[in-house]
CSV table of C-alpha atoms and ligand atoms in Angstrom, one decimal:
chain,number,residue,atom,x,y,z
A,1,MET,CA,-0.7,25.6,33.8
A,2,ARG,CA,0.2,22.0,32.9
A,3,ALA,CA,1.7,20.8,29.7
A,4,VAL,CA,-0.7,17.8,29.5
A,5,ASP,CA,-3.7,20.2,29.5
A,6,ILE,CA,-2.2,22.1,26.6
A,7,ILE,CA,-1.7,18.9,24.7
A,8,ILE,CA,-5.3,17.8,25.4
A,9,LYS,CA,-6.6,21.2,24.3
A,10,LYS,CA,-4.8,20.9,21.0
A,11,ARG,CA,-5.9,17.3,20.7
A,12,GLU,CA,-9.5,18.5,21.1
A,13,LYS,CA,-8.9,21.0,18.2
A,14,GLN,CA,-9.2,24.1,20.4
A,15,GLU,CA,-7.2,27.3,19.8
A,16,LEU,CA,-4.4,27.8,22.3
A,17,THR,CA,-3.8,31.2,23.9
A,18,SER,CA,-0.5,33.1,23.6
A,19,GLN,CA,0.2,32.4,27.2
A,20,GLU,CA,-0.3,28.6,26.8
A,21,ILE,CA,2.0,28.5,23.8
A,22,GLU,CA,4.7,30.6,25.6
A,23,PHE,CA,4.4,28.4,28.7
A,24,PHE,CA,4.8,25.2,26.6
A,25,ILE,CA,7.8,26.5,24.6
A,26,ASN,CA,9.6,28.0,27.7
A,27,GLY,CA,9.1,24.8,29.6
A,28,PHE,CA,10.3,22.7,26.7
A,29,THR,CA,13.4,24.9,26.3
A,30,ASN,CA,14.4,24.8,29.9
A,31,GLY,CA,13.8,21.0,30.2
A,32,ASP,CA,10.8,21.2,32.5
A,33,ILE,CA,8.6,19.7,29.7
A,34,PRO,CA,10.1,16.4,28.5
A,35,ASP,CA,10.6,15.2,24.9
A,36,TYR,CA,7.6,12.8,25.1
A,37,GLN,CA,5.2,15.7,25.9
A,38,ALA,CA,6.7,17.9,23.2
A,39,SER,CA,6.4,15.0,20.7
A,40,ALA,CA,2.7,14.5,21.7
A,41,PHE,CA,2.2,18.3,21.3
A,42,ALA,CA,3.9,18.3,17.8
A,43,MET,CA,1.7,15.3,16.7
A,44,ALA,CA,-1.5,17.1,18.0
A,45,VAL,CA,-0.5,20.2,16.0
A,46,LEU,CA,0.3,18.1,12.9
A,47,LEU,CA,-3.1,16.4,13.1
A,48,ASN,CA,-5.3,19.3,14.1
A,49,GLY,CA,-3.4,22.4,12.7
A,50,MET,CA,-3.1,25.8,14.2
A,51,THR,CA,-4.7,29.1,13.3
A,52,ALA,CA,-2.6,31.9,11.8
A,53,HIS,CA,-2.7,33.6,15.2
A,54,GLU,CA,-1.4,30.5,17.0
A,55,THR,CA,1.4,30.0,14.4
A,56,LYS,CA,2.6,33.5,14.9
A,57,ASP,CA,2.6,33.0,18.7
A,58,LEU,CA,4.5,29.8,18.3
A,59,THR,CA,7.1,31.4,16.0
A,60,LEU,CA,7.6,34.3,18.4
A,61,ALA,CA,7.8,32.1,21.4
A,62,MET,CA,10.5,29.9,19.7
A,63,ALA,CA,12.4,32.9,18.4
A,64,HIS,CA,12.4,34.4,22.0
A,65,SER,CA,13.5,31.1,23.5
A,66,GLY,CA,17.0,32.5,23.1
A,67,GLN,CA,18.5,35.8,22.2
A,68,ILE,CA,17.2,37.9,19.3
A,69,LEU,CA,20.2,39.3,17.5
A,70,ASP,CA,20.2,43.0,16.6
A,71,LEU,CA,22.9,43.4,14.0
A,72,SER,CA,22.1,47.0,13.1
A,73,ASN,CA,25.2,48.3,14.7
A,74,ILE,CA,27.3,45.9,12.7
A,75,VAL,CA,25.9,46.0,9.1
A,76,ASP,CA,23.1,47.9,7.5
A,77,VAL,CA,21.3,44.9,6.0
A,78,VAL,CA,21.6,41.1,6.6
A,79,VAL,CA,20.1,38.7,4.1
A,80,ASP,CA,19.0,35.1,4.5
A,81,LYS,CA,17.5,32.5,2.3
A,82,HIS,CA,15.8,29.4,3.5
A,83,SER,CA,14.3,26.4,1.8
A,84,SER,CA,11.3,24.6,3.2
A,85,GLY,CA,13.1,21.3,2.5
A,86,GLY,CA,13.7,19.1,-0.4
A,87,VAL,CA,15.9,16.4,-2.0
A,88,GLY,CA,19.2,17.4,-3.5
A,89,ASP,CA,18.6,21.0,-2.4
A,90,LYS,CA,22.0,22.4,-1.7
A,91,THR,CA,21.0,25.9,-2.9
A,92,SER,CA,22.0,27.8,0.3
A,93,ILE,CA,25.6,26.4,0.1
A,94,SER,CA,26.1,28.0,-3.3
A,95,VAL,CA,23.8,31.0,-3.2
A,96,MET,CA,25.0,32.5,0.2
A,97,PRO,CA,28.6,32.9,-0.9
A,98,MET,CA,27.4,34.3,-4.3
A,99,VAL,CA,25.4,37.1,-2.7
A,100,ALA,CA,28.1,37.7,0.0
A,101,ALA,CA,30.6,38.1,-2.9
A,102,CYS,CA,28.3,40.7,-4.4
A,103,GLY,CA,28.6,42.7,-1.1
A,104,LEU,CA,25.6,41.7,0.8
A,105,PRO,CA,26.2,40.5,4.4
A,106,VAL,CA,24.8,37.0,4.9
A,107,GLY,CA,23.9,35.7,8.4
A,108,LYS,CA,22.2,32.4,8.2
A,109,MET,CA,21.0,29.8,10.7
A,110,SER,CA,20.4,26.5,8.9
A,111,GLY,CA,18.9,23.2,9.9
A,112,ARG,CA,19.8,19.5,9.8
A,113,GLY,CA,18.2,16.8,7.7
A,114,LEU,CA,14.5,16.4,8.4
A,115,GLY,CA,12.8,13.2,7.4
A,116,PHE,CA,13.6,12.5,3.8
A,117,SER,CA,14.8,16.0,3.2
A,118,GLY,CA,18.6,16.8,3.5
A,119,GLY,CA,19.9,19.6,5.8
A,120,THR,CA,22.5,22.3,5.1
A,121,LEU,CA,24.3,21.7,8.4
A,122,ASP,CA,24.8,18.0,7.8
A,123,LYS,CA,26.1,18.8,4.3
A,124,LEU,CA,28.5,21.4,5.7
A,125,GLU,CA,29.8,19.0,8.3
A,126,SER,CA,31.1,16.8,5.6
A,127,ILE,CA,34.0,19.2,5.5
A,128,PRO,CA,36.2,18.1,8.4
A,129,GLY,CA,36.4,20.7,11.2
A,130,TYR,CA,33.5,22.9,10.0
A,131,ARG,CA,31.7,24.2,13.1
A,132,VAL,CA,27.9,24.7,13.0
A,133,ASP,CA,27.7,25.7,16.7
A,134,LEU,CA,28.9,29.3,16.7
A,135,THR,CA,28.1,31.4,19.7
A,136,THR,CA,26.3,34.7,19.4
A,137,ASP,CA,29.5,36.6,19.8
A,138,GLU,CA,31.2,34.5,17.2
A,139,PHE,CA,28.3,35.0,14.8
A,140,LYS,CA,28.5,38.8,15.2
A,141,GLN,CA,32.2,38.9,14.9
A,142,GLN,CA,32.3,36.7,11.8
A,143,LEU,CA,29.5,38.7,10.2
A,144,LYS,CA,31.4,41.9,10.8
A,145,GLU,CA,34.8,40.6,9.6
A,146,LYS,CA,33.9,38.2,6.8
A,147,GLY,CA,30.4,39.2,5.7
A,148,ILE,CA,29.2,35.6,5.8
A,149,VAL,CA,28.0,33.2,8.5
A,150,LEU,CA,26.4,29.8,7.9
A,151,THR,CA,25.7,28.1,11.3
A,152,GLY,CA,23.1,26.2,13.2
A,153,GLN,CA,20.9,26.8,16.2
A,154,SER,CA,23.1,27.5,19.2
A,155,LEU,CA,22.2,27.3,22.8
A,156,ASP,CA,21.5,31.0,22.7
A,157,LEU,CA,19.7,31.4,19.3
A,158,ALA,CA,16.2,29.8,18.9
A,159,PRO,CA,17.1,26.8,21.1
A,160,ALA,CA,13.5,25.7,21.2
A,161,ASP,CA,13.6,25.0,17.4
A,162,GLY,CA,16.9,23.1,17.8
A,163,LYS,CA,15.2,20.7,20.2
A,164,MET,CA,11.8,20.5,18.5
A,165,TYR,CA,13.4,20.0,15.1
A,166,ALA,CA,15.4,17.0,16.3
A,167,LEU,CA,12.2,15.5,17.8
A,168,ARG,CA,10.1,16.1,14.7
A,169,ASP,CA,12.7,14.4,12.5
A,170,VAL,CA,12.1,11.1,14.2
A,171,THR,CA,8.4,11.3,15.4
A,172,GLY,CA,6.7,11.7,12.0
A,173,THR,CA,5.8,15.3,12.7
A,174,VAL,CA,7.6,17.1,9.9
A,175,PRO,CA,4.9,17.8,7.3
A,176,SER,CA,2.8,20.3,9.2
A,177,THR,CA,2.4,23.9,7.9
A,178,PRO,CA,2.4,25.6,11.3
A,179,LEU,CA,5.4,23.6,12.5
A,180,ILE,CA,7.4,24.3,9.3
A,181,ALA,CA,6.5,27.9,9.2
A,182,SER,CA,7.4,28.5,12.9
A,183,SER,CA,10.6,26.5,12.6
A,184,ILE,CA,11.9,28.4,9.7
A,185,MET,CA,10.7,31.9,10.7
A,186,CYS,CA,11.9,31.7,14.3
A,187,LYS,CA,15.4,31.0,13.1
A,188,LYS,CA,15.2,34.0,10.7
A,189,ILE,CA,13.9,36.3,13.4
A,190,ALA,CA,16.4,35.2,16.0
A,191,ALA,CA,19.4,35.5,13.7
A,192,GLY,CA,18.6,39.1,12.9
A,193,ALA,CA,18.1,38.8,9.1
A,194,THR,CA,16.5,42.0,7.7
A,195,ALA,CA,15.7,40.6,4.3
A,196,ILE,CA,14.6,37.0,3.8
A,197,VAL,CA,14.0,35.0,0.6
A,198,LEU,CA,12.0,31.9,1.3
A,199,ASP,CA,12.3,29.0,-1.2
A,200,VAL,CA,9.1,27.1,-0.7
A,201,LYS,CA,9.3,23.7,-2.4
A,202,VAL,CA,6.3,22.1,-3.9
A,203,GLY,CA,5.9,18.5,-5.2
A,204,LEU,CA,6.5,14.9,-4.5
A,205,GLY,CA,9.7,15.5,-2.7
A,206,ALA,CA,8.5,18.5,-0.6
A,207,PHE,CA,6.6,18.6,2.6
A,208,MET,CA,4.0,20.6,0.6
A,209,GLU,CA,2.9,18.4,-2.3
A,210,THR,CA,0.4,20.8,-3.9
A,211,LEU,CA,0.8,24.3,-5.2
A,212,GLU,CA,-2.1,25.3,-2.9
A,213,GLU,CA,-0.4,24.0,0.2
A,214,GLY,CA,2.8,25.6,-0.9
A,215,ARG,CA,1.1,29.0,-1.3
A,216,LYS,CA,-0.5,28.7,2.1
A,217,LEU,CA,2.9,28.0,3.8
A,218,ALA,CA,4.5,30.8,1.8
A,219,LYS,CA,1.9,33.3,2.7
A,220,LEU,CA,2.0,32.4,6.3
A,221,MET,CA,5.7,32.8,6.5
A,222,VAL,CA,5.7,36.1,4.5
A,223,ASP,CA,3.1,37.4,7.0
A,224,ILE,CA,5.1,36.4,10.0
A,225,GLY,CA,8.2,38.0,8.5
A,226,HIS,CA,6.4,41.2,7.9
A,227,LEU,CA,4.9,41.1,11.5
A,228,ALA,CA,8.5,40.8,12.8
A,229,GLY,CA,9.5,43.8,10.6
A,230,ARG,CA,11.6,41.9,8.1
A,231,LYS,CA,11.5,42.3,4.3
A,232,THR,CA,10.3,38.9,3.2
A,233,VAL,CA,9.4,37.3,-0.2
A,234,ALA,CA,8.7,33.7,-1.1
A,235,LEU,CA,9.2,31.7,-4.3
A,236,LEU,CA,7.4,28.5,-5.1
A,237,SER,CA,9.8,26.1,-6.7
A,238,ASP,CA,9.6,22.6,-8.1
A,239,MET,CA,10.5,19.6,-5.9
A,240,ASN,CA,8.9,16.7,-7.9
A,241,GLN,CA,12.4,15.5,-8.9
A,242,PRO,CA,15.7,16.1,-7.0
A,243,LEU,CA,17.4,19.4,-7.7
A,244,GLY,CA,20.7,19.0,-9.6
A,245,SER,CA,22.3,15.5,-9.7
A,246,ALA,CA,23.7,14.9,-6.3
A,247,VAL,CA,21.7,13.6,-3.3
A,248,GLY,CA,23.6,12.9,-0.1
A,249,ASN,CA,25.8,15.0,2.1
A,250,SER,CA,29.3,14.9,0.7
A,251,LEU,CA,28.1,14.4,-2.9
A,252,GLU,CA,25.9,17.6,-2.5
A,253,MET,CA,28.8,19.5,-1.0
A,254,ILE,CA,30.9,18.6,-4.1
A,255,GLU,CA,28.1,19.7,-6.5
A,256,ALA,CA,27.7,23.0,-4.5
A,257,ILE,CA,31.4,23.7,-4.7
A,258,GLN,CA,31.4,22.8,-8.4
A,259,LEU,CA,28.6,25.3,-9.0
A,260,LEU,CA,30.9,28.0,-7.6
A,261,ARG,CA,33.4,27.0,-10.3
A,262,GLY,CA,30.7,27.3,-12.9
A,263,GLN,CA,30.4,23.6,-13.4
A,264,ALA,CA,27.0,22.4,-12.3
A,265,PRO,CA,23.9,20.6,-13.7
A,266,ALA,CA,21.8,23.2,-15.7
A,267,ASP,CA,18.7,23.0,-13.5
A,268,TYR,CA,20.7,23.6,-10.3
A,269,TYR,CA,22.7,26.4,-11.8
A,270,GLU,CA,19.6,28.2,-13.1
A,271,HIS,CA,17.8,27.7,-9.8
A,272,CYS,CA,20.7,29.3,-7.9
A,273,LEU,CA,21.0,32.3,-10.3
A,274,HIS,CA,17.3,33.0,-9.9
A,275,VAL,CA,17.3,32.7,-6.1
A,276,ALA,CA,20.5,34.8,-5.8
A,277,ALA,CA,18.9,37.5,-8.0
A,278,HIS,CA,15.9,37.7,-5.7
A,279,VAL,CA,18.2,38.0,-2.6
A,280,LEU,CA,20.2,40.7,-4.3
A,281,VAL,CA,17.1,42.7,-5.2
A,282,LEU,CA,15.5,42.3,-1.7
A,283,GLY,CA,18.8,43.2,-0.1
A,284,GLY,CA,18.9,46.4,-2.1
A,285,ARG,CA,22.1,45.6,-4.1
A,286,ALA,CA,20.4,45.1,-7.5
A,287,LYS,CA,17.7,47.3,-9.0
A,288,ASP,CA,15.9,44.4,-10.6
A,289,LEU,CA,16.1,40.7,-11.2
A,290,SER,CA,18.1,40.9,-14.5
A,291,VAL,CA,20.7,43.0,-12.8
A,292,GLY,CA,20.8,40.6,-9.9
A,293,ARG,CA,21.2,37.7,-12.2
A,294,ALA,CA,24.1,39.3,-14.1
A,295,MET,CA,25.8,40.1,-10.7
A,296,ALA,CA,25.3,36.4,-9.7
A,297,GLU,CA,26.8,35.2,-12.9
A,298,GLN,CA,29.7,37.6,-12.7
A,299,CYS,CA,30.7,36.4,-9.2
A,300,ILE,CA,30.9,32.9,-10.4
A,301,SER,CA,32.9,33.7,-13.5
A,302,ASP,CA,35.4,35.9,-11.7
A,303,GLY,CA,35.9,33.4,-8.9
A,304,SER,CA,34.8,35.8,-6.1
A,305,ALA,CA,31.9,33.5,-5.0
A,306,LEU,CA,34.3,30.5,-4.6
A,307,GLU,CA,36.7,32.7,-2.7
A,308,LYS,CA,33.9,33.8,-0.4
A,309,PHE,CA,33.1,30.2,0.3
A,310,ARG,CA,36.8,29.5,1.2
A,311,VAL,CA,36.6,32.5,3.6
A,312,LEU,CA,33.5,31.0,5.2
A,313,VAL,CA,34.9,27.5,5.5
A,314,GLN,CA,38.1,28.8,7.0
A,315,ALA,CA,36.3,31.2,9.4
A,316,GLN,CA,34.2,28.3,10.7
A,317,GLY,CA,37.2,26.0,11.2
A,318,GLY,CA,36.7,23.8,8.1
A,319,ASP,CA,39.6,22.3,6.1
A,320,ILE,CA,39.7,24.5,3.0
A,321,SER,CA,41.8,21.9,1.2
A,322,TYR,CA,38.5,20.1,0.6
A,323,VAL,CA,37.2,23.2,-1.2
A,324,ASP,CA,40.3,23.3,-3.4
A,325,ASP,CA,40.3,19.6,-4.1
A,326,VAL,CA,36.9,18.0,-3.9
A,327,SER,CA,38.4,14.5,-4.4
A,328,LYS,CA,39.3,14.7,-0.7
A,329,PHE,CA,35.7,14.2,0.4
A,330,GLY,CA,35.2,10.7,1.8
A,331,HIS,CA,34.0,8.2,-0.8
A,332,ALA,CA,31.6,5.4,-0.2
A,333,LYS,CA,33.0,1.8,-0.4
A,334,TYR,CA,30.7,0.7,-3.1
A,335,ILE,CA,29.7,2.7,-6.2
A,336,LYS,CA,27.2,1.1,-8.5
A,337,VAL,CA,26.1,2.6,-11.9
A,338,VAL,CA,22.5,1.6,-12.8
A,339,ASN,CA,21.6,1.9,-16.5
A,340,VAL,CA,18.5,3.0,-18.3
A,341,PRO,CA,16.3,-0.2,-18.6
A,342,ARG,CA,14.3,1.0,-21.7
A,343,SER,CA,14.5,3.7,-24.4
A,344,GLY,CA,12.0,6.6,-24.3
A,345,PHE,CA,11.5,9.7,-22.3
A,346,ILE,CA,11.9,10.1,-18.5
A,347,SER,CA,8.4,11.0,-17.1
A,348,GLN,CA,9.2,10.9,-13.4
A,349,VAL,CA,12.1,10.9,-10.9
A,350,HIS,CA,10.1,10.7,-7.7
A,351,ALA,CA,12.0,12.9,-5.3
A,352,ARG,CA,10.6,11.6,-2.1
A,353,ILE,CA,11.5,8.0,-3.0
A,354,VAL,CA,15.0,9.1,-3.8
A,355,GLY,CA,15.2,11.1,-0.5
A,356,GLU,CA,13.9,8.1,1.6
A,357,ALA,CA,16.4,5.8,-0.2
A,358,ALA,CA,19.2,8.2,0.8
A,359,VAL,CA,18.1,7.9,4.5
A,360,THR,CA,18.1,4.1,4.2
A,361,LEU,CA,21.7,4.3,3.0
A,362,GLY,CA,22.5,6.3,6.1
A,363,ALA,CA,22.4,9.9,4.8
A,364,GLY,CA,19.7,10.8,7.3
A,365,ARG,CA,18.6,9.8,10.8
A,366,ALA,CA,16.2,7.1,12.1
A,367,LYS,CA,16.5,8.1,15.7
A,368,LYS,CA,17.3,11.4,17.4
A,369,GLY,CA,21.1,11.9,17.5
A,370,ASP,CA,21.9,9.1,15.1
A,371,PRO,CA,25.2,9.6,13.4
A,372,ILE,CA,24.9,10.0,9.6
A,373,ASP,CA,27.1,8.7,6.9
A,374,HIS,CA,28.3,11.7,4.9
A,375,ALA,CA,29.6,9.7,1.9
A,376,VAL,CA,26.5,7.8,0.8
A,377,GLY,CA,23.9,8.9,-1.7
A,378,PHE,CA,23.1,9.1,-5.4
A,379,ILE,CA,24.1,10.8,-8.5
A,380,ILE,CA,20.9,11.1,-10.6
A,381,HIS,CA,21.9,11.5,-14.3
A,382,LYS,CA,18.5,12.1,-16.0
A,383,LYS,CA,15.8,14.7,-15.6
A,384,VAL,CA,12.1,14.6,-16.4
A,385,GLY,CA,11.7,15.2,-20.2
A,386,ASP,CA,15.1,13.7,-21.1
A,387,LYS,CA,15.2,11.4,-24.1
A,388,VAL,CA,17.1,8.3,-23.0
A,389,LYS,CA,18.5,5.2,-24.7
A,390,ALA,CA,18.5,1.7,-23.0
A,391,GLY,CA,21.9,1.0,-21.5
A,392,GLU,CA,23.1,4.5,-20.8
A,393,PRO,CA,23.8,5.5,-17.2
A,394,LEU,CA,20.6,6.4,-15.3
A,395,PHE,CA,21.9,6.9,-11.7
A,396,GLU,CA,24.8,5.9,-9.4
A,397,VAL,CA,24.4,4.5,-5.9
A,398,HIS,CA,27.1,5.4,-3.4
A,399,ALA,CA,26.9,3.0,-0.4
A,400,ASN,CA,28.9,1.6,2.5
A,401,ASP,CA,26.8,-1.6,2.9
A,402,GLU,CA,26.1,-4.1,0.2
A,403,LYS,CA,22.6,-5.0,1.4
A,404,LYS,CA,21.5,-1.3,1.7
A,405,LEU,CA,23.0,-0.7,-1.8
A,406,GLU,CA,20.7,-3.3,-3.3
A,407,GLU,CA,17.6,-1.9,-1.5
A,408,ALA,CA,18.4,1.6,-2.5
A,409,ARG,CA,19.1,0.6,-6.1
A,410,ASP,CA,15.7,-1.0,-6.3
A,411,SER,CA,13.8,1.9,-4.8
A,412,VAL,CA,15.6,4.6,-6.9
A,413,LEU,CA,15.0,2.5,-10.0
A,414,SER,CA,11.3,2.4,-9.1
A,415,ALA,CA,11.4,6.2,-8.6
A,416,HIS,CA,12.0,6.5,-12.4
A,417,LYS,CA,9.2,6.2,-14.8
A,418,PHE,CA,9.5,6.1,-18.6
A,419,SER,CA,7.2,7.0,-21.5
A,420,ASP,CA,7.2,6.4,-25.2
A,421,GLU,CA,5.7,9.8,-25.8
A,422,PHE,CA,7.5,13.2,-25.5
A,423,VAL,CA,7.4,14.5,-22.0
A,424,SER,CA,7.9,18.2,-21.2
A,425,PRO,CA,10.6,19.2,-18.7
A,426,LEU,CA,9.4,20.3,-15.3
A,427,PRO,CA,9.4,24.1,-14.6
A,428,LEU,CA,12.0,25.2,-12.0
A,429,PHE,CA,9.6,27.8,-10.4
A,430,TYR,CA,5.9,28.0,-10.3
A,431,GLU,CA,5.4,31.5,-8.8
B,501,URA,N1,13.4,23.9,7.4
B,501,URA,C1,13.3,24.2,8.7
B,501,URA,O1,14.1,24.9,9.2
B,501,URA,N2,12.3,23.7,9.4
B,501,URA,C2,11.3,22.9,8.9
B,501,URA,O2,10.4,22.5,9.7
B,501,URA,C3,11.4,22.6,7.6
B,501,URA,C4,12.4,23.1,6.8
């Protein structure tokens, strides 16, 4: 078998066999198949798609590119939650400590930023010292002792995804249903999660712009989860406008920590309670969503979720003084407040434009392995449906370069649309 023939076959819109997919993923993982062939493969998949059968094979091949953790001798259930990617989406950072504080073991393997969408690992790394490269033994040990792990792909867990993810980020091959489904689900399968809540984002700032595409991705991932014997549910949530206020790594970390103190923008707080309730139900700790929600609220008000987060940060080598005092997070050199240009109602805050502007500021990568600037980003003050008066603050730009600041300010201003008529707020969840 040759990699080039597999690429050509996909280019010609033919269905790949399980053996071909396995050959390609194994070769890519061990370095026999170079990045340029893997990029061409990813582009062929993006352009020509994959059948459900091929997607399942791809997921299993990537999951088996490393070890598959069996955690049954450590804990009875391990929950995970994963987002399909969005702007300002720091949900995992708040929700995982919440559910762990409610007694559910959390073992999660997250990803880095992808295109215009931020990544949990990049956000966590804005805490100095926080390690996202735990070994399998460390993963198991921490899960057993602390009941919470939030790490990235290691050399021994789904390494094929780690490599493919980094390539997709910089080769225009992110928004592909089979590539997203396999990337997310191989990590869940490898990390041994027994109950998985998928937060599938839909809208202008999501890889799936329509409800129909979102449903397709959700169904595919739920089917793969069931095939692998994992309890899996998917929620379809809004990503037309950024979630919460903060966009950018440190800024989002601060907002996620503030949520654990009960101080967060209303949409983000509500989103987290709902997702946490689903995780608690699926993990068998809550009998229904209203009980799950009450548990999630309680762990914030009694401080146990924040304490769990401190435990997590300490266990993974992070400096917990940042959790206790968020003013320690690195600040950008320039902070510019942009005001509302005209009175009326906000009718759009285009999430993708905001996400792309954050990448321009340095919050994401243009090339594989590029360093990122944790301090830059935006604070978005207004939501769709808000009534606004000219002159009040609309958003803040946090930048380390004056020219980039100007560029980002113009694009984020253009992401906002105004109307004289009343505009309904956007729903948080669709299904
Ligand atoms: N999250 C992932 O882990 N992979 C994707 O491809 C998209 C979102």
